[in-house]
Amino acid sequence: MIENRAGLDLGATERFAAIVGEAPSRGARSPSLWNAAFRSLGISATMHPLDVRPENLAVAIATLRDDARFIGGAVAVPYKQTVASLLDEIEPEARAIGAVNCLYRRGHALVGANTDGAGFLSVLAAELGEGFLRGRSGVVLGAGGAGRAVATYVGAAIGRDGRLVLANRTIDRAESLAGQLRGTTKVEVSGLPVEPGVLAEADVVVNCTSIGFEAVRSDGAGAYTLRPYTPLAEVDAELRVPAGERAGRRYMIAARGAVLRNAHGTFEALARACERAVVCDIVYQPLQTALLNAAACFGLRTIDGLRMNFEQAVIAFRKAAEGSALGPCEAERVRAAMRSA
């Protein structure tokens, strides 16, 4: 059921939390944040990364539900959308978004929530002030789990007097999300990458795709990485190199033409961007993605994904701890504890 069993001791503490995904053991940040909070607040619990194959997801969730020590936790890619059908309850916001990234208990029931959108708005409010988005223009790149969450909250914050552009490689997915949001704000749909002129009036641009993520990935065709690209220009999604040691270097050599074309398209788009635009990225590995580096070159304000990840973790931790009656957890106390991670 769980692949990363080596060194995994779910009984090391009285209670435990988990981040469930395909490979969260390879660098997910949630365990370090949650475990710092557990220690600081004097709670005998540990968060564990659980690597679960798709065919084992249903059994893994059922096993966690039936273990009274399990208080909840996080859901990582690629299960944010598929896990919903395996839970007892879904919060209305998560149901509207169509994705779950947080688990917590309500009695014996396992409840799914989504903290991505709320975490992102919390960062914007701290950086730019409450109500910054009201009546403004936003662009959300990507309509997957995180994109749906961010777009839902951003659309509501912008309101009817503003405009939201949803861009996705698959137009149908963006259209589906747009249909849900048109009652809250003016919504337009675009393919990905967007036309350069789309950025000319944008106050906020948010990358909610995995483009820019540093990991080298492998599939049946070989190895590849999205790190050198930005979502503002074409990405070579087909190129693969032999997997193994130094696959990242081999990919960069093979993809140098595609990377240069992507950089050129990115700079063309950013050259037309509104001077007041704030460019945000939910990717936090690396902290400064190719998108944020390019935006900074043009003097645009940037916000990295680490801050959003932090704020959504604070919200999720409080839901799990309070849902399992571990005591009230004030947001500032949890933030202070997690900052020590």
PDB file of C-alpha atoms in Angstrom, residues 15-18 20 50 63-65 67-73 103 105 110 324:
ATOM      1  CA  ARG A  15      -1.051  10.458  17.095  1.00  0.00           C
ATOM      2  CA  PHE A  16       0.144  11.003  13.558  1.00  0.00           C
ATOM      3  CA  ALA A  17      -0.570  13.052  10.458  1.00  0.00           C
ATOM      4  CA  ALA A  18       0.391  12.276   6.876  1.00  0.00           C
ATOM      5  CA  VAL A  20      -0.397  11.438   0.898  1.00  0.00           C
ATOM      6  CA  LEU A  50       3.358   8.504   2.519  1.00  0.00           C
ATOM      7  CA  THR A  63      -6.675   2.426   6.370  1.00  0.00           C
ATOM      8  CA  LEU A  64      -5.946   5.951   7.597  1.00  0.00           C
ATOM      9  CA  ARG A  65      -9.625   6.580   8.347  1.00  0.00           C
ATOM     10  CA  ASP A  67      -6.724   4.237  12.455  1.00  0.00           C
ATOM     11  CA  ALA A  68      -7.896   6.329  15.414  1.00  0.00           C
ATOM     12  CA  ARG A  69      -4.388   7.762  15.805  1.00  0.00           C
ATOM     13  CA  PHE A  70      -4.583   9.498  12.414  1.00  0.00           C
ATOM     14  CA  ILE A  71      -5.603  13.163  12.778  1.00  0.00           C
ATOM     15  CA  GLY A  72      -5.469  14.204   9.110  1.00  0.00           C
ATOM     16  CA  GLY A  73      -2.888  15.953   7.012  1.00  0.00           C
ATOM     17  CA  LEU A 103      -7.644  16.091   5.437  1.00  0.00           C
ATOM     18  CA  ARG A 105     -11.414  14.409  11.218  1.00  0.00           C
ATOM     19  CA  LEU A 110     -12.642  11.975   7.226  1.00  0.00           C
ATOM     20  CA  SER A 324      -9.076  15.849  16.481  1.00  0.00           C
TER      21      SER A 324
END
